Short mmCIF file of C-alpha atoms in Angstrom, two decimals:
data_model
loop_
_atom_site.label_atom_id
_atom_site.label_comp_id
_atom_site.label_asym_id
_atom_site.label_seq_id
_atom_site.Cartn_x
_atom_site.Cartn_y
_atom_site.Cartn_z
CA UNK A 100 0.00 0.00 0.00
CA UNK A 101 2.87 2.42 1.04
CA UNK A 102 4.36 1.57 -2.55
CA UNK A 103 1.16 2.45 -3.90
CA UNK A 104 0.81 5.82 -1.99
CA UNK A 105 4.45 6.64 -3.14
CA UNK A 106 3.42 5.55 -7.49
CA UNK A 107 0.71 7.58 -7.16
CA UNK A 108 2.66 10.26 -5.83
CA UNK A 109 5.63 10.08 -7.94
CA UNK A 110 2.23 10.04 -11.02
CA UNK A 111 1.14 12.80 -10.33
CA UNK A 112 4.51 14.91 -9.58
CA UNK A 113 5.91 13.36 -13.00
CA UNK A 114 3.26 15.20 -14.84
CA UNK A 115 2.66 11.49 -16.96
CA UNK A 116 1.06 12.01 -20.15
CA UNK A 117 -1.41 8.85 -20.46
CA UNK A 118 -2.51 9.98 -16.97
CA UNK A 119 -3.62 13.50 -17.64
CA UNK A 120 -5.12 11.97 -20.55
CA UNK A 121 -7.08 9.53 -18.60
CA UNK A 122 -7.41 12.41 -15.94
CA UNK A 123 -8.99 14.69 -18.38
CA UNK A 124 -11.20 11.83 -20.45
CA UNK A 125 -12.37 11.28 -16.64
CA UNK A 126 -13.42 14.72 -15.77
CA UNK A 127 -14.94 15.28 -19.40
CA UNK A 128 -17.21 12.30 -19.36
CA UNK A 129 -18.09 12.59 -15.72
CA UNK A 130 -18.50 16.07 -14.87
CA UNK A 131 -20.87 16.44 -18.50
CA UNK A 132 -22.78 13.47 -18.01
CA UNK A 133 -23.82 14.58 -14.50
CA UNK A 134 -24.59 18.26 -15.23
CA UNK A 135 -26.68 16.94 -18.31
CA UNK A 136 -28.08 14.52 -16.10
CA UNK A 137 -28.75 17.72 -13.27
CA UNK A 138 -30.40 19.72 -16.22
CA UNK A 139 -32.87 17.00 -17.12
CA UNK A 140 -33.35 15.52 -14.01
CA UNK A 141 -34.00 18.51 -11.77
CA UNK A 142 -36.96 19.35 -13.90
CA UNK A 143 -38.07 16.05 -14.37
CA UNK A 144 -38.19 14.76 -10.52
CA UNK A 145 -39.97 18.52 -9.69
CA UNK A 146 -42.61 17.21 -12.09
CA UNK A 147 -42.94 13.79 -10.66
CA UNK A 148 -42.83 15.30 -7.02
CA UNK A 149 -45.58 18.00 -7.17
CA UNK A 150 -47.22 17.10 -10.75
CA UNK A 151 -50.79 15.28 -10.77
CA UNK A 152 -51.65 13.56 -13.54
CA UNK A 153 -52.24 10.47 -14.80
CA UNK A 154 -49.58 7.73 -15.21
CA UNK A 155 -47.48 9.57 -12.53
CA UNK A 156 -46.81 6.36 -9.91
CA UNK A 157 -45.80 3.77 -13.14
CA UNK A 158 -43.11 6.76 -14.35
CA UNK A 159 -42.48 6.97 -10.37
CA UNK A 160 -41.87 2.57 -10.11
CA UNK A 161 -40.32 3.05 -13.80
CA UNK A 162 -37.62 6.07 -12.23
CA UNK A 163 -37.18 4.01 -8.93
CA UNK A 164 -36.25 0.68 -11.20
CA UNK A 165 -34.23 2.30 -13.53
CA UNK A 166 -32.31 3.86 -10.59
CA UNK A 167 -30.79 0.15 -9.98
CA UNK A 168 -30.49 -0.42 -13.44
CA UNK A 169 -26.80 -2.33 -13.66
CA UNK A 170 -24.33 -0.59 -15.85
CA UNK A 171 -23.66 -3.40 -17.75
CA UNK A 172 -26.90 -3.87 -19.38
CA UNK A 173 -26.78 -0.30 -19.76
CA UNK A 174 -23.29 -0.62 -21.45
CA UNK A 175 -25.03 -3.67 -23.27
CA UNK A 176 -28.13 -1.22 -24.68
CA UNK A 177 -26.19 1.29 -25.72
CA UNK A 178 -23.80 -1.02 -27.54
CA UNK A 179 -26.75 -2.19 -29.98
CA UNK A 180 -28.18 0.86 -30.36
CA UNK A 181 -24.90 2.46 -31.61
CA UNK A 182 -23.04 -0.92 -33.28
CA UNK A 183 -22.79 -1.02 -36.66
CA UNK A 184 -25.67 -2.98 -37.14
CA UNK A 185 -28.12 -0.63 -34.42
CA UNK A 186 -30.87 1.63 -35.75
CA UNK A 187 -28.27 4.47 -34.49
CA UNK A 188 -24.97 2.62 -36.23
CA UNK A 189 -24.80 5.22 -39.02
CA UNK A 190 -23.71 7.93 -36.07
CA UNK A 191 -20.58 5.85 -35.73
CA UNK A 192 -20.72 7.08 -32.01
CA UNK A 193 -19.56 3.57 -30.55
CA UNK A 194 -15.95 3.57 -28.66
CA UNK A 195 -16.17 7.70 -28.81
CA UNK A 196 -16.44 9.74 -25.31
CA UNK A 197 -19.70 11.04 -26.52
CA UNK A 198 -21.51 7.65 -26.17
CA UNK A 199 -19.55 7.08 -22.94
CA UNK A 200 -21.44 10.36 -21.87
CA UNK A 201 -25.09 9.36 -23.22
CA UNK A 202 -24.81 5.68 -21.99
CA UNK A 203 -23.87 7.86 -18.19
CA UNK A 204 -26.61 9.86 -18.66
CA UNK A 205 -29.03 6.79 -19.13
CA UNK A 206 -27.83 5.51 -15.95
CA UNK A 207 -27.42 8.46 -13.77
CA UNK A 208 -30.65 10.97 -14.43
CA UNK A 209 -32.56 8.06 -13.01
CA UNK A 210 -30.51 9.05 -9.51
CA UNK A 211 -31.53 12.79 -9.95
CA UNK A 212 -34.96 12.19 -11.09
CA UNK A 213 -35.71 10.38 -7.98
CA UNK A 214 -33.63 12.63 -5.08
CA UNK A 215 -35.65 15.74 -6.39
CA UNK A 216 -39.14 13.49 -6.53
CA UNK A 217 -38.39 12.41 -2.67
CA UNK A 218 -37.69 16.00 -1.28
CA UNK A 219 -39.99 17.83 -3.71
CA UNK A 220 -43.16 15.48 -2.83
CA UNK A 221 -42.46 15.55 1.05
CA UNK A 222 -41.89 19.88 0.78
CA UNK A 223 -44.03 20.87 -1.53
CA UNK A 224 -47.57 19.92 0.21
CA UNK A 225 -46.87 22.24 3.29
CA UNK A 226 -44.98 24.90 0.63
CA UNK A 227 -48.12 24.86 -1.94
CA UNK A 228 -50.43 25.22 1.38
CA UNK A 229 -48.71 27.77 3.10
CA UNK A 230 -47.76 30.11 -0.35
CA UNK A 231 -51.49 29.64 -1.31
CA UNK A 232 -52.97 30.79 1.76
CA UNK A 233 -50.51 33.95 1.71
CA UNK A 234 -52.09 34.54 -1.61
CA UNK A 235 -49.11 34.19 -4.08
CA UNK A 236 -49.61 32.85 -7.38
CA UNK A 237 -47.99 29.95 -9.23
CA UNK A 238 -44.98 31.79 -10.48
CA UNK A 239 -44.13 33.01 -6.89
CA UNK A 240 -44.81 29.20 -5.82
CA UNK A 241 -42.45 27.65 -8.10
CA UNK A 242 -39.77 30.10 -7.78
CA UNK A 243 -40.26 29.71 -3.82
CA UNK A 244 -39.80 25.59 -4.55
CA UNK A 245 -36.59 25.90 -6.57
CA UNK A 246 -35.42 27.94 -3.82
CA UNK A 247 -36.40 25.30 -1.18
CA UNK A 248 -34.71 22.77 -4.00
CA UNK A 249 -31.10 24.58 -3.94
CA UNK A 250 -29.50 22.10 -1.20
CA UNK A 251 -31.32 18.46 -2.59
CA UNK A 252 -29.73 19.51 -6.07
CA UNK A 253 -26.45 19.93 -4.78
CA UNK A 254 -27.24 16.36 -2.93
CA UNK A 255 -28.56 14.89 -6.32
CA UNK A 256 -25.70 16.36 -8.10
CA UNK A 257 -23.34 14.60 -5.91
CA UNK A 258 -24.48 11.37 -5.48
CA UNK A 259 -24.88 11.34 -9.43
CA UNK A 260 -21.35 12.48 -9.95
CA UNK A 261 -19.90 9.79 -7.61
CA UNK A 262 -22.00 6.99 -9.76
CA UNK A 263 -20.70 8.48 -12.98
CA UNK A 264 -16.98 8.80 -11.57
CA UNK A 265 -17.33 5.26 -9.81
CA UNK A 266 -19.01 3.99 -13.05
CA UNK A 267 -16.90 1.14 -15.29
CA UNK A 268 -19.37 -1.56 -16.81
CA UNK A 269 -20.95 1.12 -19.06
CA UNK A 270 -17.92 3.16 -20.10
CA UNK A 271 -15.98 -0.14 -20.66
CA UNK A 272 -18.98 -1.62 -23.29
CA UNK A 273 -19.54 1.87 -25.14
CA UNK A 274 -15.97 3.60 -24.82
CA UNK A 275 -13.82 0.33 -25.50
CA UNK A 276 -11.14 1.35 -22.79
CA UNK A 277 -8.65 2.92 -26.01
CA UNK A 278 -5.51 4.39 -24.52
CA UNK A 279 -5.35 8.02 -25.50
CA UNK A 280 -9.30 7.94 -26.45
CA UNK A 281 -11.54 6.56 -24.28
CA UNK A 282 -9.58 5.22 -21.16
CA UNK A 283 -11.24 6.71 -18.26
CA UNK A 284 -9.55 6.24 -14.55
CA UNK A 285 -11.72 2.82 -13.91
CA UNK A 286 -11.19 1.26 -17.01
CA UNK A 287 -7.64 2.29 -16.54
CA UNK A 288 -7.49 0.28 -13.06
CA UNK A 289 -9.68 -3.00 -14.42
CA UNK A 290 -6.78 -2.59 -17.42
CA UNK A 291 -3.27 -2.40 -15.13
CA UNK A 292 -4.86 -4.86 -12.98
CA UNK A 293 -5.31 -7.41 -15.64
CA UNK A 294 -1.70 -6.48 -16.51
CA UNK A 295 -0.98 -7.07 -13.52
CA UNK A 296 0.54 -4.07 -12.11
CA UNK A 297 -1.04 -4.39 -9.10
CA UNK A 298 0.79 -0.91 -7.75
CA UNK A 299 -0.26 1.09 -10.59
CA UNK A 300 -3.90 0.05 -10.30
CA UNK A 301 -4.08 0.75 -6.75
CA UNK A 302 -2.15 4.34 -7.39
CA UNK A 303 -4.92 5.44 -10.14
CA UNK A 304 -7.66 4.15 -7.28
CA UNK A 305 -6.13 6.49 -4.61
CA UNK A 306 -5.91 9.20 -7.35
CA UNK A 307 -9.80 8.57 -8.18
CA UNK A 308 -10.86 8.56 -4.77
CA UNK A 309 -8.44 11.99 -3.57
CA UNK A 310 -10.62 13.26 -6.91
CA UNK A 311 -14.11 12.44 -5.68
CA UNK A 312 -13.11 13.08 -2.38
CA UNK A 313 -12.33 17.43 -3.73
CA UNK A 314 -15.26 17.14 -5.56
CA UNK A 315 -17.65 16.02 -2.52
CA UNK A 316 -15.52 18.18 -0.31
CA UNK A 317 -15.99 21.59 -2.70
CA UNK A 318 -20.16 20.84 -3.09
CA UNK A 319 -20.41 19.98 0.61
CA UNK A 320 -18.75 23.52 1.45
CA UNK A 321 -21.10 24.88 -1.09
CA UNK A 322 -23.93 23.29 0.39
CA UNK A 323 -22.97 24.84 4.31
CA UNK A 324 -22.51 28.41 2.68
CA UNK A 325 -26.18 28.28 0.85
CA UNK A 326 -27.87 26.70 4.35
CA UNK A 327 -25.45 28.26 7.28
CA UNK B 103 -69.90 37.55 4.59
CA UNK B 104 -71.66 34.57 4.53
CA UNK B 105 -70.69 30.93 2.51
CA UNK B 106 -72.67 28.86 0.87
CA UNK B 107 -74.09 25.62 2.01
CA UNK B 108 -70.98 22.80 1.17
CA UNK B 109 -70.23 19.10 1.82
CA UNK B 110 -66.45 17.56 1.81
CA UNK B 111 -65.61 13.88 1.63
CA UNK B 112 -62.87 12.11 0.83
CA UNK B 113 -63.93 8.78 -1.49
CA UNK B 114 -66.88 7.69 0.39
CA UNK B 115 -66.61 9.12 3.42
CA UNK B 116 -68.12 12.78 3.92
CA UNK B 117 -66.30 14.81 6.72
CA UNK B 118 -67.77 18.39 6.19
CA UNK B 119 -71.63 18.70 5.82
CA UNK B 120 -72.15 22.14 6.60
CA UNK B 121 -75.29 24.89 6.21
CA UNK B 122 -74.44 28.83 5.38
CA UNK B 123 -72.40 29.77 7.76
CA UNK B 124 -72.09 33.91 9.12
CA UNK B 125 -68.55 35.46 9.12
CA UNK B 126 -69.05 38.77 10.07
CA UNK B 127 -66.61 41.50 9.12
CA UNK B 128 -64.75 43.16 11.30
CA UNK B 129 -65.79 40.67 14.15
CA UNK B 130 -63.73 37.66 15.18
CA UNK B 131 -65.73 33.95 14.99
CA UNK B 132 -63.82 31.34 16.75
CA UNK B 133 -64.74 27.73 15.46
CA UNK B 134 -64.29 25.09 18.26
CA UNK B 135 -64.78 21.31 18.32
CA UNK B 136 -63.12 18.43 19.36
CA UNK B 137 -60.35 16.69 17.29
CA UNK B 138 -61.85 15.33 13.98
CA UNK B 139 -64.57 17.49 13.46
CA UNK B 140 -63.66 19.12 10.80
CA UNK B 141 -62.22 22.64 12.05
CA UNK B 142 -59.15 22.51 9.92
CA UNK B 143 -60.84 21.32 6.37
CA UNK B 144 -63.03 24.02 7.11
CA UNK B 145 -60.29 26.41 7.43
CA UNK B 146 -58.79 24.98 3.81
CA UNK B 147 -62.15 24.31 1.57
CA UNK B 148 -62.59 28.30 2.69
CA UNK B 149 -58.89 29.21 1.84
CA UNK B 150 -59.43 27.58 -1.48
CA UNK B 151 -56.34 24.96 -0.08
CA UNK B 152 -58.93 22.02 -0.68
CA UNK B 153 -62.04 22.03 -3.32
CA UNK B 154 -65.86 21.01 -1.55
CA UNK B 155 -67.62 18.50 -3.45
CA UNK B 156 -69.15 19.05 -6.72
CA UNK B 157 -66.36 22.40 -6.46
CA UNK B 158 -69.17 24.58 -5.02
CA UNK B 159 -67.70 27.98 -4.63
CA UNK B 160 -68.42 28.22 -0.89
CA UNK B 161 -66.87 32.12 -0.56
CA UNK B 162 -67.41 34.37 -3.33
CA UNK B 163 -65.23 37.52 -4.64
CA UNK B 164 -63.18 37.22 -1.24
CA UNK B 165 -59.58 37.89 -0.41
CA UNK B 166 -58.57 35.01 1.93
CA UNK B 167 -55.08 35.41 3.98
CA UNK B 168 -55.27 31.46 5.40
CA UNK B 169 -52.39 30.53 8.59
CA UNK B 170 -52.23 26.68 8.14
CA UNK B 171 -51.45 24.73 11.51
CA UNK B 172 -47.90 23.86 10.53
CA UNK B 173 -46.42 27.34 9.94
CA UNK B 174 -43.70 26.39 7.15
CA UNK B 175 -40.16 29.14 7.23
CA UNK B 176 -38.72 29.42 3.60
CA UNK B 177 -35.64 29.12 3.44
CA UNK B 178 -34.51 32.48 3.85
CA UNK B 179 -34.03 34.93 6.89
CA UNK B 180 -36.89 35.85 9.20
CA UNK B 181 -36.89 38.91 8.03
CA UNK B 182 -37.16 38.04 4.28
CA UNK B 183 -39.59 35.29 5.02
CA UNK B 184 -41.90 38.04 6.53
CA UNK B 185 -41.23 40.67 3.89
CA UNK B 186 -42.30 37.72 1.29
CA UNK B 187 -45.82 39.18 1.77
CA UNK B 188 -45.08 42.85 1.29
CA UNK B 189 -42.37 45.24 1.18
CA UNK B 190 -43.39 47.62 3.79
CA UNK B 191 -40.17 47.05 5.73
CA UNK B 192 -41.36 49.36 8.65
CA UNK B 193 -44.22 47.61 9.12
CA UNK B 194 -42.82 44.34 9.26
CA UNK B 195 -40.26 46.02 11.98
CA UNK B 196 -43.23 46.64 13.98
CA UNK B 197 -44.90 43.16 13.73
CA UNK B 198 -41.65 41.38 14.76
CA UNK B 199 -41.05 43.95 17.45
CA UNK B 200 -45.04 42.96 18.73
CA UNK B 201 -43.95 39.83 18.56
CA UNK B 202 -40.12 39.77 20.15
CA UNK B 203 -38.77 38.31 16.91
CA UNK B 204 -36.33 41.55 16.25
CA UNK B 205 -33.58 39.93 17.66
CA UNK B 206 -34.10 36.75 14.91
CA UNK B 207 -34.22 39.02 12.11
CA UNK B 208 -31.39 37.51 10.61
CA UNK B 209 -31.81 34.63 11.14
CA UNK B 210 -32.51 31.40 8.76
CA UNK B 211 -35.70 31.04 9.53
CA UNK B 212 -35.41 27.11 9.10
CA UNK B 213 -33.57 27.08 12.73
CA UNK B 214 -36.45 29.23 14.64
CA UNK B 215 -38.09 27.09 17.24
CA UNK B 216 -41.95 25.94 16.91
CA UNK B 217 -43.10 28.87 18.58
CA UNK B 218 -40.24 31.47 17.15
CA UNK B 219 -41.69 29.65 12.96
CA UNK B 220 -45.49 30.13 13.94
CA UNK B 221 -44.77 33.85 15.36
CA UNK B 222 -42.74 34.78 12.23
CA UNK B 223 -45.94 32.85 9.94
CA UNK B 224 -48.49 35.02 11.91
CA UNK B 225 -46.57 38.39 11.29
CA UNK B 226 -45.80 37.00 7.35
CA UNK B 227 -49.10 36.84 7.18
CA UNK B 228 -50.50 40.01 8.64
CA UNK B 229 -48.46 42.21 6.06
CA UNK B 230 -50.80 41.35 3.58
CA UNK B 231 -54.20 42.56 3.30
CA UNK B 232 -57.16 40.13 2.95
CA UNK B 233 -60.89 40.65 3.50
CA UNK B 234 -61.22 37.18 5.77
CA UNK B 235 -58.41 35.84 7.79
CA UNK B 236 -58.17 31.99 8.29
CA UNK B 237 -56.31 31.19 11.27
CA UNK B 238 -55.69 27.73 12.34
CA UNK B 239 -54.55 27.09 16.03
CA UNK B 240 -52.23 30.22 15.58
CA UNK B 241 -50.93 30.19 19.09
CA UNK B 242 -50.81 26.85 19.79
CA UNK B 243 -46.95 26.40 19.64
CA UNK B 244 -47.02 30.09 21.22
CA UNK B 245 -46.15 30.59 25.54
CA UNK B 246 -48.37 32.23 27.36
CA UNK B 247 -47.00 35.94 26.85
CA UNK B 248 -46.36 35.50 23.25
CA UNK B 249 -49.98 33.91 22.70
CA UNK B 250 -51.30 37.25 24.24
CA UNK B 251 -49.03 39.47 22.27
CA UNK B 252 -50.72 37.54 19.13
CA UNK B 253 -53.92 37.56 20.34
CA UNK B 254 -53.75 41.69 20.46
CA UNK B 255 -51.48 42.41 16.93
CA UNK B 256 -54.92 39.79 15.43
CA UNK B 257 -57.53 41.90 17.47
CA UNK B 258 -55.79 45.10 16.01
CA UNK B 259 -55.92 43.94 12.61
CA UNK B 260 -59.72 43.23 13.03
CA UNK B 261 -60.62 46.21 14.49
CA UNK B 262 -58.55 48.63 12.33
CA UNK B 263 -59.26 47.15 8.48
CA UNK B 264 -62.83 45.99 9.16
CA UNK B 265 -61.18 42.25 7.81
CA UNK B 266 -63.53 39.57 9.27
CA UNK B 267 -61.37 36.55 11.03
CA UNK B 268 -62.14 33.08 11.44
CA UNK B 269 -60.23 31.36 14.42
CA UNK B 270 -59.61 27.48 15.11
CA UNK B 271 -58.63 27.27 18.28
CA UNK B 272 -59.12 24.01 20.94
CA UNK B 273 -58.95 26.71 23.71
CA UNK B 274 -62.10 28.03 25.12
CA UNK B 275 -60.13 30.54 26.82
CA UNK B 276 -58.67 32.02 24.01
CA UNK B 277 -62.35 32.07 22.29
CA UNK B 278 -63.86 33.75 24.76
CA UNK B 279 -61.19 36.51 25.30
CA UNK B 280 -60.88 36.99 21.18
CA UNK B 281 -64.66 36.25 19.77
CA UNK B 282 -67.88 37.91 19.12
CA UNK B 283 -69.18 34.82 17.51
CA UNK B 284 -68.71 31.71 17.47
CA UNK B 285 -69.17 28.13 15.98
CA UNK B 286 -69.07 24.73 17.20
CA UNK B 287 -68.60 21.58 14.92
CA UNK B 288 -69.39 18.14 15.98
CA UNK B 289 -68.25 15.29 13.47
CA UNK B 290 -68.57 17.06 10.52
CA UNK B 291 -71.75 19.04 11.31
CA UNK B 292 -72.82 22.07 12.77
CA UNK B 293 -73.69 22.34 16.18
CA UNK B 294 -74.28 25.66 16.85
CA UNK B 295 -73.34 28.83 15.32
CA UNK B 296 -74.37 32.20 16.87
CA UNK B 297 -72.87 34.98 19.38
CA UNK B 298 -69.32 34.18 21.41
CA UNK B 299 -71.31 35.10 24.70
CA UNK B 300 -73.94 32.55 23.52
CA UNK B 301 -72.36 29.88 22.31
CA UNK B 302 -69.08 29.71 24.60
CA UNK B 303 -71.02 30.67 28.04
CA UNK B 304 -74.70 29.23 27.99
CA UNK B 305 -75.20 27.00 24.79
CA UNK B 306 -78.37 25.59 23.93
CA UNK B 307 -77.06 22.48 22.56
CA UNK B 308 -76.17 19.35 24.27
CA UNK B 309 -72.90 18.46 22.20
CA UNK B 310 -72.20 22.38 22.70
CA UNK B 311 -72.63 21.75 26.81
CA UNK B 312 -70.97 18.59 26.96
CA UNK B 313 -67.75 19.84 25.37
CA UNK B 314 -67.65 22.59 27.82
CA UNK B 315 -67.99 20.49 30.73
CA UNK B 316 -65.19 18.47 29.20
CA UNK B 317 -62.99 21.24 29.09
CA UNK B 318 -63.81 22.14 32.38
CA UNK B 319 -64.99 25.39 31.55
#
């Protein structure tokens, strides 16, 4: 382990090529697929949290089973779709970082879809009663909800960042693993480790989690500022 | 004012069955009752909060300013929460200071105690201006010298903008010091509606007496 501590070190001093690439193919595909997944999910889970009409519990089940959906298959789905022979082949997306992206999107707007549904349906029943009996109308209401929503989308933005991040089953189907292209920090590990450079694999792994670790630690500062 | 005639259930089961009732302006009507008969969906069919069956209009062309039980604090300062319902910053001084709440000002308003959240959701809502005020238990989290306080700053607003108010309250006392009329519902129905010194001191109805008794008053 101390050997471990010391490669990564000695990684990240050296300034190594291949691992700012991976670095930076890391960041790219996880840091886009969870804002995109913020910008659709946000508005998607306030829907299914205050919205009433029909059909709303089966997309409810639907988000909540989708939400445990295993990367894999969702590596596997996104692999038809986009192979040569897929009704989305012509694209010639497959083993690109933009597919990694869309097949992290799949899996991780499920995540924020269904934070924002749990805190928007248990808040917005006393919000909706109290903002209605002060007399304010529904533009005041919803701008008074996304204010109310400003700490549960930091939450939701975090906990789908850490799946993306975390994420290799998907990424590994769509992106191929290509040095210089689509390696990404966990298909890097699952590739030194079948190497076996056991050291190396464990460096990038202490390098992944110091990243996650800056990320959650910047976002949880955020979140103490916005709710001293 | 005076509503129209209304039922509420919810599926089968019909909570609210309820005749015209009187809401005086510029008077104060207390509406007592034990638990479960129907005080609060009164208060929130007549704030608009819930619909009456068939979606009878029960008040017509009436502002309604409604307090629900659970005050709820945006999150936001005290101060801001309050000035959510009007930008008269020197009046919303004086309601806190009627209220002891100037030293929260600041203050999120999601860390004010029970008491601190429902003084700071009465004061919110007296710096609007409604024709009927709906207030639902809105001392209960309140001590003794802060449910006075409120009791006055609601009085005030009564007597000086002719507003008619509607009170929930489970305290007799608090009924008798605030209203001029008053209303009694007994599972769902009315029991008796008519004058505070009436209803609260020698009612004509059994359900009416009983409760009293109960209450010890």
């Amino acid at each position: 382990m101390g050997a471990a501590f010391q490669q990564a070190w000695e990684l990240i001093r050296s300034g190594d090529p291949e691992l700012l690439n991976i670095l930076s193919t890391t960041a790219r595909v996880s840091l886009t697929s969870s804002l995109l997944a913020l910008l659709l999910g946000v508005p998607l889970g306030i829907l299914y949290g205050v919205g009433r009409f029909r059909g709303r519990r089966v997309l409810i089940v639907l988000n909540r089973t989708l939400m445990g959906l295993p990367p894999v298959v969702c590596g596997l789905l996104f692999y038809l779709l986009f192979s040569g022979v897929g009704p989305f082949g012509k694209l010639k997306l497959l083993f690109t970082v933009p597919i990694m992206i869309l097949a992290q999107v799949a899996l991780i707007t499920p995540i924020v879809i269904g934070t924002m549904e749990t805190y928007v349906a248990q808040t917005a029943p006393a919000l909706r009663e109290t903002a209605l009996g002060l007399g304010f109308g529904r533009g005041k209401r919803f701008l008074l909800l996304l204010n109310e929503c400003v700490s549960p989308m930091i939450s939701a933005y975090l906990l789908a960042f850490a799946r993306a991040i975390a994420e290799v089953g998907a990424v590994a189907m769509v992106g191929g693993a290509i040095a210089w292209k689509t390696n990404v920090m966990t298909t890097a590990i699952m590739m030194y480790t079948n190497r076996g450079s056991f050291t190396l694999g464990i460096a990038l792994g202490l390098i992944l989690l110091g990243l996650s670790l800056l990320v959650n630690a910047a976002l949880s500062l955020l979140q103490r500022r916005l709710n001293p | 004012m005076k509503t129209a005639a209304f039922t509420k259930s919810y599926g089968n089961r019909t909570v609210l069955r309820l005749p015209a009732l009187d809401l005086p302006e510029g008077m104060i009507t207390a509406v007592i009752g034990a638990n479960g008969s129907g005080k609060s969906t009164l208060a929130r069919v007549l704030a608009g909060i819930e619909a009456a069956d068939g979606n009878t209009t029960v008040l017509k062309d009436c502002s309604v300013g409604y307090l629900p039980q659970k005050s709820y604090a945006f999150r936001m300062s005290t101060r801001r929460n309050i000035l959510l319902n009007g930008e008269d910053s020197a009046r919303a001084e004086e309601l806190m200071q009627a209220l002891g709440l100037e030293d929260l000002a600041r203050q999120r308003a999601g860390k004010l105690s029970g008491g601190e959240t429902a003084k700071m959701a009465l004061c919110r809502l007296l710096m609007g201006t409604y024709r009927l005020l709906i207030l639902d238990e809105p001392t209960a989290a309140m001590d003794m010298e802060s449910t006075l306080a409120a009791e006055e700053l609601i009085r005030k607003r009564c007597r000086e903008t002719g507003c008619g108010v509607l009170l929930i309250t489970h305290s007799i006392q608090q009924a008798r010091r605030l209203a001029s009329r008053a209303i009694f519902l007994h599972r769902g129905e009315l029991a008796e509606q008519g004058d505070a010194e009436r209803v609260l001191y020698l009612p004509q109805d059994p359900l009416t007496q009983r409760f009293l008794e109960v209450y010890g008053v």
